[in-house]
PDB file of C-alpha atoms and ligand atoms in Angstrom:
ATOM      1  CA  UNK G 254     -19.178  67.450  -1.497  1.00 32.00           C
ATOM      2  CA  UNK G 255     -17.329  68.117  -4.737  1.00 33.00           C
ATOM      3  CA  UNK G 256     -15.824  71.297  -6.060  1.00 36.00           C
ATOM      4  CA  UNK G 257     -17.963  74.393  -6.511  1.00 42.00           C
ATOM      5  CA  UNK G 258     -19.240  75.023  -9.985  1.00 46.00           C
ATOM      6  CA  UNK G 259     -18.662  78.306 -11.836  1.00 47.00           C
ATOM      7  CA  UNK G 260     -21.982  80.085 -12.337  1.00 60.00           C
ATOM      8  CA  UNK G 261     -23.496  83.465 -13.011  1.00 87.00           C
ATOM      9  CA  UNK G 262     -25.489  83.588  -9.790  1.00 96.00           C
ATOM     10  CA  UNK G 263     -24.986  86.812  -7.812  1.00 97.00           C
ATOM     11  CA  UNK G 264     -22.261  86.262  -5.185  1.00 97.00           C
ATOM     12  CA  UNK G 265     -24.565  87.798  -2.531  1.00 97.00           C
ATOM     13  CA  UNK G 266     -27.116  85.083  -3.237  1.00 98.00           C
ATOM     14  CA  UNK G 267     -24.504  82.347  -2.933  1.00 97.00           C
ATOM     15  CA  UNK G 268     -23.271  83.714   0.431  1.00 97.00           C
ATOM     16  CA  UNK G 269     -26.822  84.225   1.659  1.00 98.00           C
ATOM     17  CA  UNK G 270     -27.693  80.586   0.935  1.00 98.00           C
ATOM     18  CA  UNK G 271     -24.464  79.206   2.396  1.00 97.00           C
ATOM     19  CA  UNK G 272     -25.214  80.989   5.653  1.00 98.00           C
ATOM     20  CA  UNK G 273     -28.932  80.148   5.629  1.00 98.00           C
ATOM     21  CA  UNK G 274     -30.252  77.877   8.406  1.00 98.00           C
ATOM     22  CA  UNK G 275     -33.999  78.278   7.845  1.00 98.00           C
ATOM     23  CA  UNK G 276     -35.608  78.430   4.417  1.00 98.00           C
ATOM     24  CA  UNK G 277     -39.005  77.869   2.884  1.00 98.00           C
ATOM     25  CA  UNK G 278     -39.992  77.336  -0.724  1.00 98.00           C
ATOM     26  CA  UNK G 279     -43.380  77.726  -2.370  1.00 98.00           C
ATOM     27  CA  UNK G 280     -43.768  75.890  -5.658  1.00 98.00           C
ATOM     28  CA  UNK G 281     -46.417  76.119  -8.352  1.00 96.00           C
ATOM     29  CA  UNK G 282     -47.334  74.455 -11.602  1.00 93.00           C
ATOM     30  CA  UNK G 283     -44.191  75.762 -13.354  1.00 95.00           C
ATOM     31  CA  UNK G 284     -42.056  73.296 -11.385  1.00 97.00           C
ATOM     32  CA  UNK G 285     -43.954  70.364 -12.896  1.00 95.00           C
ATOM     33  CA  UNK G 286     -44.090  71.837 -16.397  1.00 93.00           C
ATOM     34  CA  UNK G 287     -40.773  70.229 -17.398  1.00 95.00           C
ATOM     35  CA  UNK G 288     -42.147  66.858 -16.288  1.00 95.00           C
ATOM     36  CA  UNK G 289     -44.883  67.242 -18.884  1.00 89.00           C
ATOM     37  CA  UNK G 290     -47.683  68.371 -16.575  1.00 85.00           C
ATOM     38  CA  UNK G 291     -49.326  71.386 -18.228  1.00 75.00           C
ATOM     39  CA  UNK G 292     -49.472  74.465 -16.011  1.00 74.00           C
ATOM     40  CA  UNK G 293     -52.877  75.259 -14.565  1.00 67.00           C
ATOM     41  CA  UNK G 294     -53.465  78.212 -16.845  1.00 65.00           C
ATOM     42  CA  UNK G 295     -52.106  76.593 -20.012  1.00 66.00           C
ATOM     43  CA  UNK G 296     -54.636  76.028 -22.740  1.00 54.00           C
ATOM     44  CA  UNK G 297     -56.363  72.695 -22.331  1.00 65.00           C
ATOM     45  CA  UNK G 298     -56.060  70.247 -25.162  1.00 67.00           C
ATOM     46  CA  UNK G 299     -58.459  67.996 -27.047  1.00 65.00           C
ATOM     47  CA  UNK G 300     -61.887  67.452 -25.675  1.00 66.00           C
ATOM     48  CA  UNK G 301     -61.165  69.646 -22.657  1.00 71.00           C
ATOM     49  CA  UNK G 302     -60.225  72.721 -24.699  1.00 76.00           C
ATOM     50  CA  UNK G 303     -63.769  74.090 -24.452  1.00 78.00           C
ATOM     51  CA  UNK G 304     -63.579  74.373 -20.644  1.00 82.00           C
ATOM     52  CA  UNK G 305     -61.609  76.797 -18.513  1.00 81.00           C
ATOM     53  CA  UNK G 306     -59.916  75.019 -15.581  1.00 78.00           C
ATOM     54  CA  UNK G 307     -61.487  77.613 -13.307  1.00 75.00           C
ATOM     55  CA  UNK G 308     -64.907  76.400 -14.466  1.00 78.00           C
ATOM     56  CA  UNK G 309     -64.181  72.778 -13.575  1.00 88.00           C
ATOM     57  CA  UNK G 310     -62.432  73.244 -10.240  1.00 91.00           C
ATOM     58  CA  UNK G 311     -65.399  74.384  -8.146  1.00 94.00           C
ATOM     59  CA  UNK G 312     -68.014  72.701  -5.912  1.00 96.00           C
ATOM     60  CA  UNK G 313     -70.697  74.290  -8.124  1.00 95.00           C
ATOM     61  CA  UNK G 314     -69.227  72.627 -11.221  1.00 94.00           C
ATOM     62  CA  UNK G 315     -69.255  69.289  -9.395  1.00 96.00           C
ATOM     63  CA  UNK G 316     -72.873  69.754  -8.296  1.00 96.00           C
ATOM     64  CA  UNK G 317     -73.861  70.729 -11.825  1.00 94.00           C
ATOM     65  CA  UNK G 318     -72.058  67.910 -13.588  1.00 94.00           C
ATOM     66  CA  UNK G 319     -70.174  65.534 -11.262  1.00 96.00           C
ATOM     67  CA  UNK G 320     -69.216  63.140 -14.046  1.00 95.00           C
ATOM     68  CA  UNK G 321     -67.574  65.893 -16.112  1.00 93.00           C
ATOM     69  CA  UNK G 322     -65.472  67.059 -13.163  1.00 94.00           C
ATOM     70  CA  UNK G 323     -64.638  63.470 -12.106  1.00 96.00           C
ATOM     71  CA  UNK G 324     -63.486  62.649 -15.656  1.00 93.00           C
ATOM     72  CA  UNK G 325     -61.363  65.792 -15.884  1.00 90.00           C
ATOM     73  CA  UNK G 326     -59.550  64.856 -12.675  1.00 92.00           C
ATOM     74  CA  UNK G 327     -59.243  61.227 -13.803  1.00 91.00           C
ATOM     75  CA  UNK G 328     -57.483  62.505 -16.932  1.00 87.00           C
ATOM     76  CA  UNK G 329     -55.189  64.748 -14.865  1.00 88.00           C
ATOM     77  CA  UNK G 330     -54.500  61.899 -12.393  1.00 91.00           C
ATOM     78  CA  UNK G 331     -53.542  59.573 -15.249  1.00 90.00           C
ATOM     79  CA  UNK G 332     -51.266  62.263 -16.658  1.00 88.00           C
ATOM     80  CA  UNK G 333     -49.592  62.881 -13.282  1.00 90.00           C
ATOM     81  CA  UNK G 334     -49.089  59.109 -12.879  1.00 92.00           C
ATOM     82  CA  UNK G 335     -47.481  58.798 -16.289  1.00 93.00           C
ATOM     83  CA  UNK G 336     -44.800  61.464 -15.752  1.00 95.00           C
ATOM     84  CA  UNK G 337     -41.716  61.557 -13.540  1.00 97.00           C
ATOM     85  CA  UNK G 338     -40.158  64.201 -11.303  1.00 98.00           C
ATOM     86  CA  UNK G 339     -37.644  66.451 -13.107  1.00 98.00           C
ATOM     87  CA  UNK G 340     -34.252  67.868 -12.017  1.00 98.00           C
ATOM     88  CA  UNK G 341     -36.011  70.804 -10.319  1.00 98.00           C
ATOM     89  CA  UNK G 342     -37.883  68.429  -7.991  1.00 98.00           C
ATOM     90  CA  UNK G 343     -34.642  66.563  -7.204  1.00 98.00           C
ATOM     91  CA  UNK G 344     -32.747  69.797  -6.536  1.00 98.00           C
ATOM     92  CA  UNK G 345     -35.360  70.660  -3.900  1.00 98.00           C
ATOM     93  CA  UNK G 346     -34.730  67.281  -2.238  1.00 98.00           C
ATOM     94  CA  UNK G 347     -31.031  68.211  -2.168  1.00 98.00           C
ATOM     95  CA  UNK G 348     -31.818  71.636  -0.723  1.00 98.00           C
ATOM     96  CA  UNK G 349     -33.681  70.016   2.155  1.00 97.00           C
ATOM     97  CA  UNK G 350     -30.498  68.041   2.893  1.00 97.00           C
ATOM     98  CA  UNK G 351     -28.275  71.118   2.782  1.00 97.00           C
ATOM     99  CA  UNK G 352     -30.390  73.585   4.785  1.00 98.00           C
ATOM    100  CA  UNK G 353     -30.939  72.707   8.435  1.00 97.00           C
ATOM    101  CA  UNK G 354     -34.609  73.687   8.503  1.00 97.00           C
ATOM    102  CA  UNK G 355     -36.218  73.609   5.073  1.00 98.00           C
ATOM    103  CA  UNK G 356     -39.975  73.686   4.484  1.00 98.00           C
ATOM    104  CA  UNK G 357     -41.374  72.843   1.093  1.00 98.00           C
ATOM    105  CA  UNK G 358     -44.832  74.230   0.416  1.00 98.00           C
ATOM    106  CA  UNK G 359     -46.567  73.379  -2.837  1.00 98.00           C
ATOM    107  CA  UNK G 360     -49.715  74.385  -4.646  1.00 96.00           C
ATOM    108  CA  UNK G 361     -49.308  71.394  -6.936  1.00 95.00           C
ATOM    109  CA  UNK G 362     -51.643  68.458  -6.545  1.00 95.00           C
ATOM    110  CA  UNK G 363     -49.583  66.027  -8.657  1.00 94.00           C
ATOM    111  CA  UNK G 364     -47.553  64.547  -5.777  1.00 95.00           C
ATOM    112  CA  UNK G 365     -44.262  64.858  -7.720  1.00 97.00           C
ATOM    113  CA  UNK G 366     -42.315  66.413  -4.828  1.00 98.00           C
ATOM    114  CA  UNK G 367     -43.061  63.416  -2.615  1.00 96.00           C
ATOM    115  CA  UNK G 368     -42.252  61.035  -5.462  1.00 96.00           C
ATOM    116  CA  UNK G 369     -38.883  62.772  -5.911  1.00 98.00           C
ATOM    117  CA  UNK G 370     -38.179  62.137  -2.217  1.00 98.00           C
ATOM    118  CA  UNK G 371     -38.813  65.515  -0.598  1.00 97.00           C
ATOM    119  CA  UNK G 372     -39.515  64.957   3.082  1.00 93.00           C
ATOM    120  CA  UNK G 373     -42.463  66.743   4.729  1.00 85.00           C
ATOM    121  CA  UNK G 374     -44.177  68.461   1.804  1.00 97.00           C
ATOM    122  CA  UNK G 375     -46.969  70.857   2.754  1.00 98.00           C
ATOM    123  CA  UNK G 376     -49.626  70.330   0.091  1.00 97.00           C
ATOM    124  CA  UNK G 377     -51.723  73.488   0.262  1.00 97.00           C
ATOM    125  CA  UNK G 378     -54.154  72.475  -2.475  1.00 95.00           C
ATOM    126  CA  UNK G 379     -54.435  68.750  -1.689  1.00 96.00           C
ATOM    127  CA  UNK G 380     -53.408  65.795  -3.794  1.00 96.00           C
ATOM    128  CA  UNK G 381     -55.018  64.490  -6.947  1.00 94.00           C
ATOM    129  CA  UNK G 382     -54.295  60.867  -6.006  1.00 93.00           C
ATOM    130  CA  UNK G 383     -56.487  61.068  -2.921  1.00 95.00           C
ATOM    131  CA  UNK G 384     -60.245  60.863  -3.081  1.00 97.00           C
ATOM    132  CA  UNK G 385     -62.860  61.782  -0.481  1.00 97.00           C
ATOM    133  CA  UNK G 386     -66.635  61.958  -0.149  1.00 98.00           C
ATOM    134  CA  UNK G 387     -68.278  65.167  -1.410  1.00 98.00           C
ATOM    135  CA  UNK G 388     -70.933  64.843   1.329  1.00 97.00           C
ATOM    136  CA  UNK G 389     -69.271  63.520   4.490  1.00 97.00           C
ATOM    137  CA  UNK G 390     -65.617  64.189   3.700  1.00 95.00           C
ATOM    138  CA  UNK G 391     -64.558  60.626   4.542  1.00 96.00           C
ATOM    139  CA  UNK G 392     -61.381  59.666   2.618  1.00 96.00           C
ATOM    140  CA  UNK G 393     -61.770  56.683   0.287  1.00 96.00           C
ATOM    141  CA  UNK G 394     -58.750  54.374   0.117  1.00 92.00           C
ATOM    142  CA  UNK G 395     -60.122  52.551  -2.920  1.00 91.00           C
ATOM    143  CA  UNK G 396     -62.938  53.106  -5.357  1.00 90.00           C
ATOM    144  CA  UNK G 397     -64.354  51.313  -8.366  1.00 88.00           C
ATOM    145  CA  UNK G 398     -64.791  52.982 -11.739  1.00 85.00           C
ATOM    146  CA  UNK G 399     -67.475  51.691 -14.084  1.00 87.00           C
ATOM    147  CA  UNK G 400     -66.842  54.401 -16.678  1.00 84.00           C
ATOM    148  CA  UNK G 401     -70.488  55.481 -16.510  1.00 89.00           C
ATOM    149  CA  UNK G 402     -71.042  56.978 -13.076  1.00 94.00           C
ATOM    150  CA  UNK G 403     -69.098  58.747 -10.351  1.00 97.00           C
ATOM    151  CA  UNK G 404     -68.059  56.240  -7.629  1.00 96.00           C
ATOM    152  CA  UNK G 405     -69.832  56.534  -4.281  1.00 96.00           C
ATOM    153  CA  UNK G 406     -68.711  56.701  -0.652  1.00 96.00           C
ATOM    154  CA  UNK G 407     -68.770  53.370   1.196  1.00 94.00           C
ATOM    155  CA  UNK G 408     -69.753  55.188   4.417  1.00 93.00           C
ATOM    156  CA  UNK G 409     -72.670  57.412   3.342  1.00 96.00           C
ATOM    157  CA  UNK G 410     -73.337  56.762  -0.339  1.00 95.00           C
ATOM    158  CA  UNK G 411     -72.367  60.323  -1.333  1.00 97.00           C
ATOM    159  CA  UNK G 412     -70.437  60.999  -4.515  1.00 97.00           C
ATOM    160  CA  UNK G 413     -66.648  60.744  -4.357  1.00 98.00           C
ATOM    161  CA  UNK G 414     -64.509  63.684  -5.439  1.00 98.00           C
ATOM    162  CA  UNK G 415     -60.774  64.410  -5.669  1.00 97.00           C
ATOM    163  CA  UNK G 416     -59.196  65.547  -2.387  1.00 97.00           C
ATOM    164  CA  UNK G 417     -58.041  68.861  -3.810  1.00 97.00           C
ATOM    165  CA  UNK G 418     -58.961  72.418  -2.906  1.00 96.00           C
ATOM    166  CA  UNK G 419     -61.432  73.934  -5.322  1.00 95.00           C
ATOM    167  CA  UNK G 420     -62.050  77.630  -5.927  1.00 90.00           C
ATOM    168  CA  UNK G 421     -64.244  78.953  -3.159  1.00 91.00           C
ATOM    169  CA  UNK G 422     -63.114  76.275  -0.682  1.00 95.00           C
ATOM    170  CA  UNK G 423     -60.995  76.660   2.435  1.00 94.00           C
ATOM    171  CA  UNK G 424     -57.432  75.405   2.418  1.00 95.00           C
ATOM    172  CA  UNK G 425     -56.637  72.637   4.916  1.00 94.00           C
ATOM    173  CA  UNK G 426     -56.042  74.659   8.080  1.00 95.00           C
ATOM    174  CA  UNK G 427     -53.167  72.585   9.448  1.00 96.00           C
ATOM    175  CA  UNK G 428     -51.249  72.894   6.168  1.00 97.00           C
ATOM    176  CA  UNK G 429     -51.959  76.605   5.939  1.00 97.00           C
ATOM    177  CA  UNK G 430     -50.879  77.255   9.542  1.00 98.00           C
ATOM    178  CA  UNK G 431     -47.630  75.350   8.973  1.00 98.00           C
ATOM    179  CA  UNK G 432     -46.994  77.304   5.756  1.00 98.00           C
ATOM    180  CA  UNK G 433     -47.546  80.688   7.487  1.00 98.00           C
ATOM    181  CA  UNK G 434     -45.273  79.688  10.352  1.00 98.00           C
ATOM    182  CA  UNK G 435     -42.498  78.601   7.974  1.00 98.00           C
ATOM    183  CA  UNK G 436     -42.850  81.767   5.885  1.00 98.00           C
ATOM    184  CA  UNK G 437     -42.709  84.037   8.936  1.00 98.00           C
ATOM    185  CA  UNK G 438     -39.728  82.244  10.462  1.00 98.00           C
ATOM    186  CA  UNK G 439     -37.489  81.702   7.429  1.00 98.00           C
ATOM    187  CA  UNK G 440     -34.386  83.633   6.449  1.00 98.00           C
ATOM    188  CA  UNK G 441     -34.808  82.908   2.747  1.00 98.00           C
ATOM    189  CA  UNK G 442     -38.102  82.355   0.919  1.00 98.00           C
ATOM    190  CA  UNK G 443     -38.182  80.863  -2.586  1.00 98.00           C
ATOM    191  CA  UNK G 444     -41.154  81.388  -4.896  1.00 98.00           C
ATOM    192  CA  UNK G 445     -40.738  78.948  -7.761  1.00 98.00           C
ATOM    193  CA  UNK G 446     -42.835  78.425 -10.888  1.00 97.00           C
ATOM    194  CA  UNK G 447     -45.929  80.133  -9.576  1.00 96.00           C
ATOM    195  CA  UNK G 448     -47.839  83.008 -11.125  1.00 94.00           C
ATOM    196  CA  UNK G 449     -48.673  84.308  -7.640  1.00 92.00           C
ATOM    197  CA  UNK G 450     -52.276  84.939  -8.607  1.00 89.00           C
ATOM    198  CA  UNK G 451     -54.056  82.650  -6.164  1.00 87.00           C
ATOM    199  CA  UNK G 452     -54.544  83.521  -2.497  1.00 90.00           C
ATOM    200  CA  UNK G 453     -53.639  82.797   0.201  1.00 92.00           C
ATOM    201  CA  UNK G 454     -50.526  81.071  -1.222  1.00 93.00           C
ATOM    202  CA  UNK G 455     -49.528  84.253  -3.039  1.00 94.00           C
ATOM    203  CA  UNK G 456     -49.287  86.133   0.275  1.00 97.00           C
ATOM    204  CA  UNK G 457     -46.706  83.799   1.801  1.00 98.00           C
ATOM    205  CA  UNK G 458     -43.800  85.578   0.097  1.00 98.00           C
ATOM    206  CA  UNK G 459     -44.975  88.908   1.534  1.00 98.00           C
ATOM    207  CA  UNK G 460     -45.304  87.389   5.007  1.00 98.00           C
ATOM    208  CA  UNK G 461     -41.754  86.084   4.682  1.00 98.00           C
ATOM    209  CA  UNK G 462     -40.535  89.509   3.602  1.00 97.00           C
ATOM    210  CA  UNK G 463     -42.377  91.086   6.510  1.00 97.00           C
ATOM    211  CA  UNK G 464     -40.506  88.701   8.808  1.00 96.00           C
ATOM    212  CA  UNK G 465     -37.176  89.863   7.378  1.00 97.00           C
ATOM    213  CA  UNK G 466     -36.530  87.068   4.871  1.00 98.00           C
ATOM    214  CA  UNK G 467     -34.848  87.567   1.524  1.00 98.00           C
ATOM    215  CA  UNK G 468     -37.159  86.544  -1.324  1.00 98.00           C
ATOM    216  CA  UNK G 469     -35.766  84.579  -4.263  1.00 98.00           C
ATOM    217  CA  UNK G 470     -38.060  84.123  -7.235  1.00 98.00           C
ATOM    218  CA  UNK G 471     -37.495  81.607 -10.033  1.00 98.00           C
ATOM    219  CA  UNK G 472     -39.823  81.886 -13.016  1.00 98.00           C
ATOM    220  CA  UNK G 473     -39.862  81.943 -16.801  1.00 97.00           C
ATOM    221  CA  UNK G 474     -41.382  85.394 -16.670  1.00 97.00           C
ATOM    222  CA  UNK G 475     -41.950  88.256 -14.226  1.00 97.00           C
ATOM    223  CA  UNK G 476     -44.956  88.009 -11.899  1.00 97.00           C
ATOM    224  CA  UNK G 477     -46.646  90.457  -9.512  1.00 97.00           C
ATOM    225  CA  UNK G 478     -44.035  89.393  -6.910  1.00 97.00           C
ATOM    226  CA  UNK G 479     -40.978  90.171  -9.039  1.00 97.00           C
ATOM    227  CA  UNK G 480     -40.688  93.852  -8.112  1.00 97.00           C
ATOM    228  CA  UNK G 481     -40.609  92.865  -4.417  1.00 95.00           C
ATOM    229  CA  UNK G 482     -38.153  89.986  -4.807  1.00 98.00           C
ATOM    230  CA  UNK G 483     -34.547  90.408  -3.693  1.00 98.00           C
ATOM    231  CA  UNK G 484     -33.385  88.055  -6.452  1.00 98.00           C
ATOM    232  CA  UNK G 485     -35.240  87.150  -9.637  1.00 98.00           C
ATOM    233  CA  UNK G 486     -33.746  84.184 -11.478  1.00 98.00           C
ATOM    234  CA  UNK G 487     -35.396  84.027 -14.857  1.00 97.00           C
ATOM    235  CA  UNK G 488     -35.586  80.647 -16.563  1.00 97.00           C
ATOM    236  CA  UNK G 489     -36.657  77.056 -16.118  1.00 97.00           C
ATOM    237  CA  UNK G 490     -36.732  75.769 -12.580  1.00 98.00           C
ATOM    238  CA  UNK G 491     -35.476  72.377 -13.818  1.00 98.00           C
ATOM    239  CA  UNK G 492     -32.278  74.082 -14.959  1.00 97.00           C
ATOM    240  CA  UNK G 493     -31.842  76.895 -12.433  1.00 98.00           C
ATOM    241  CA  UNK G 494     -32.444  74.868  -9.255  1.00 98.00           C
ATOM    242  CA  UNK G 495     -29.844  72.126  -9.885  1.00 97.00           C
ATOM    243  CA  UNK G 496     -27.300  74.764 -10.985  1.00 97.00           C
ATOM    244  CA  UNK G 497     -27.997  76.838  -7.874  1.00 97.00           C
ATOM    245  CA  UNK G 498     -27.679  73.857  -5.533  1.00 97.00           C
ATOM    246  CA  UNK G 499     -24.402  72.872  -7.197  1.00 96.00           C
ATOM    247  CA  UNK G 500     -23.082  76.445  -7.034  1.00 96.00           C
ATOM    248  CA  UNK G 501     -23.935  76.884  -3.354  1.00 97.00           C
ATOM    249  CA  UNK G 502     -23.269  73.485  -1.830  1.00 95.00           C
ATOM    250  CA  UNK G 503     -21.366  71.619  -4.524  1.00 91.00           C
ATOM    251  CA  UNK G 504     -22.627  68.429  -6.100  1.00 64.00           C
ATOM    252  CA  UNK G 505     -23.751  66.287  -3.214  1.00 53.00           C
ATOM    253  CA  UNK G 506     -24.214  62.600  -3.871  1.00 46.00           C
TER     254      UNK G 506
HETATM  255  P1  OAD V1703     -49.984  78.955 -12.971  1.00 80.98           P
HETATM  256  O1  OAD V1703     -50.337  78.079 -14.142  1.00 80.98           O
HETATM  257  O2  OAD V1703     -50.867  80.083 -12.620  1.00 80.98           O
HETATM  258  O3  OAD V1703     -48.534  79.586 -13.170  1.00 80.98           O
HETATM  259  C1  OAD V1703     -47.425  78.822 -13.552  1.00 80.98           C
HETATM  260  C2  OAD V1703     -46.216  79.735 -13.455  1.00 80.98           C
HETATM  261  O4  OAD V1703     -45.065  78.948 -13.741  1.00 80.98           O
HETATM  262  C3  OAD V1703     -46.212  80.893 -14.455  1.00 80.98           C
HETATM  263  O5  OAD V1703     -45.843  82.082 -13.760  1.00 80.98           O
HETATM  264  C4  OAD V1703     -45.129  80.489 -15.475  1.00 80.98           C
HETATM  265  O6  OAD V1703     -44.427  81.628 -15.988  1.00 80.98           O
HETATM  266  C5  OAD V1703     -44.225  79.637 -14.627  1.00 80.98           C
HETATM  267  N1  OAD V1703     -43.486  78.589 -15.356  1.00 80.98           N
HETATM  268  C6  OAD V1703     -43.923  77.798 -16.355  1.00 80.98           C
HETATM  269  N2  OAD V1703     -43.006  76.887 -16.692  1.00 80.98           N
HETATM  270  C7  OAD V1703     -41.937  77.101 -15.880  1.00 80.98           C
HETATM  271  C8  OAD V1703     -40.667  76.486 -15.724  1.00 80.98           C
HETATM  272  N3  OAD V1703     -40.287  75.445 -16.461  1.00 80.98           N
HETATM  273  N4  OAD V1703     -39.832  76.977 -14.770  1.00 80.98           N
HETATM  274  C9  OAD V1703     -40.197  78.029 -13.989  1.00 80.98           C
HETATM  275  N5  OAD V1703     -41.380  78.652 -14.094  1.00 80.98           N
HETATM  276  C10 OAD V1703     -42.243  78.201 -15.019  1.00 80.98           C
HETATM  277  O7  OAD V1703     -49.784  77.956 -11.761  1.00 80.98           O
HETATM  278  P2  OAD V1703     -49.790  78.217 -10.200  1.00 80.98           P
HETATM  279  O8  OAD V1703     -49.149  79.522  -9.869  1.00 80.98           O
HETATM  280  O9  OAD V1703     -49.271  76.985  -9.569  1.00 80.98           O
HETATM  281  O10 OAD V1703     -55.206  76.250  -7.546  1.00 80.98           O
HETATM  282  O11 OAD V1703     -51.316  78.309  -9.900  1.00 80.98           O
HETATM  283  C11 OAD V1703     -51.688  78.403  -8.548  1.00 80.98           C
HETATM  284  C12 OAD V1703     -52.994  77.788  -8.341  1.00 80.98           C
HETATM  285  O12 OAD V1703     -53.895  78.343  -9.283  1.00 80.98           O
HETATM  286  C13 OAD V1703     -53.072  76.296  -8.639  1.00 80.98           C
HETATM  287  O13 OAD V1703     -52.626  75.517  -7.562  1.00 80.98           O
HETATM  288  C14 OAD V1703     -54.540  76.134  -8.830  1.00 80.98           C
HETATM  289  C15 OAD V1703     -54.859  77.387  -9.624  1.00 80.98           C
HETATM  290  O14 OAD V1703     -55.986  77.994  -9.298  1.00 80.98           O
HETATM  291  C16 OAD V1703     -56.267  75.482  -7.286  1.00 80.98           C
HETATM  292  O15 OAD V1703     -56.638  74.616  -8.046  1.00 80.98           O
HETATM  293  C17 OAD V1703     -56.918  75.803  -5.992  1.00 80.98           C
END
């Protein structure tokens, strides 16, 4: 550990985090924004500008036009593969080293937390790199693209789809149970780079509060959670998180 850094963080927040033994963090698209992944609700560019993400991320959209949905995810997968984790992702890896029991819960499907080195990430909305069968649910380790059609399941011949949670679908129950348990048990709950508009993820902060946790929100702008948060740190997560980690625990190497 090196010397503490001078910062403008509230002293109560610094002491709270130094004493904290159990924390949980929920991240959203804002955390990946500085890596170059557009946030979910950002305007789409180019050929995709005519579609709302909400109209592509549903089972109905896939049934209606599987190739369109497959291609949209292929584009997003390629984008996620071409970017790298940012300082916000790395600061969360550090936080997991500094806090005895730290649970990272993400709504992001880009896999950047795992690539940064975060242990045990709870991926509430799945992962864009994984693919499974739309019919039988069997995961597909490999698949072949011919550019013309949607690849098919080796087991049942059904169409393959990304292993992400679409609107109207259930979240993976094991991941959701683990997220609720961490939220209820933590002393500090971070809500980072998420608009807090999508359930059930948006309720985790309230469950944490109900269990007596302090809620720390980091976002570029206020959200529906802000009025309930104990601390609202306004700005980019890629700047605030590393500064916070350095201020609380010093620069660990
Ligand atoms: P949104 O796109 O709804 O919100 C992104 C949030 O990040 C906004 O509140 C921004 O103000 C904030 N933000 C942007 N850049 C930031 C930065 N550099 N630092 C800090 N905050 C920043 O994304 P999510 O809340 O993740 O679900 O959306 C949640 C879910 O909605 C997604 O997982 C997706 C979507 O429906 C499914 O696909 C099931």
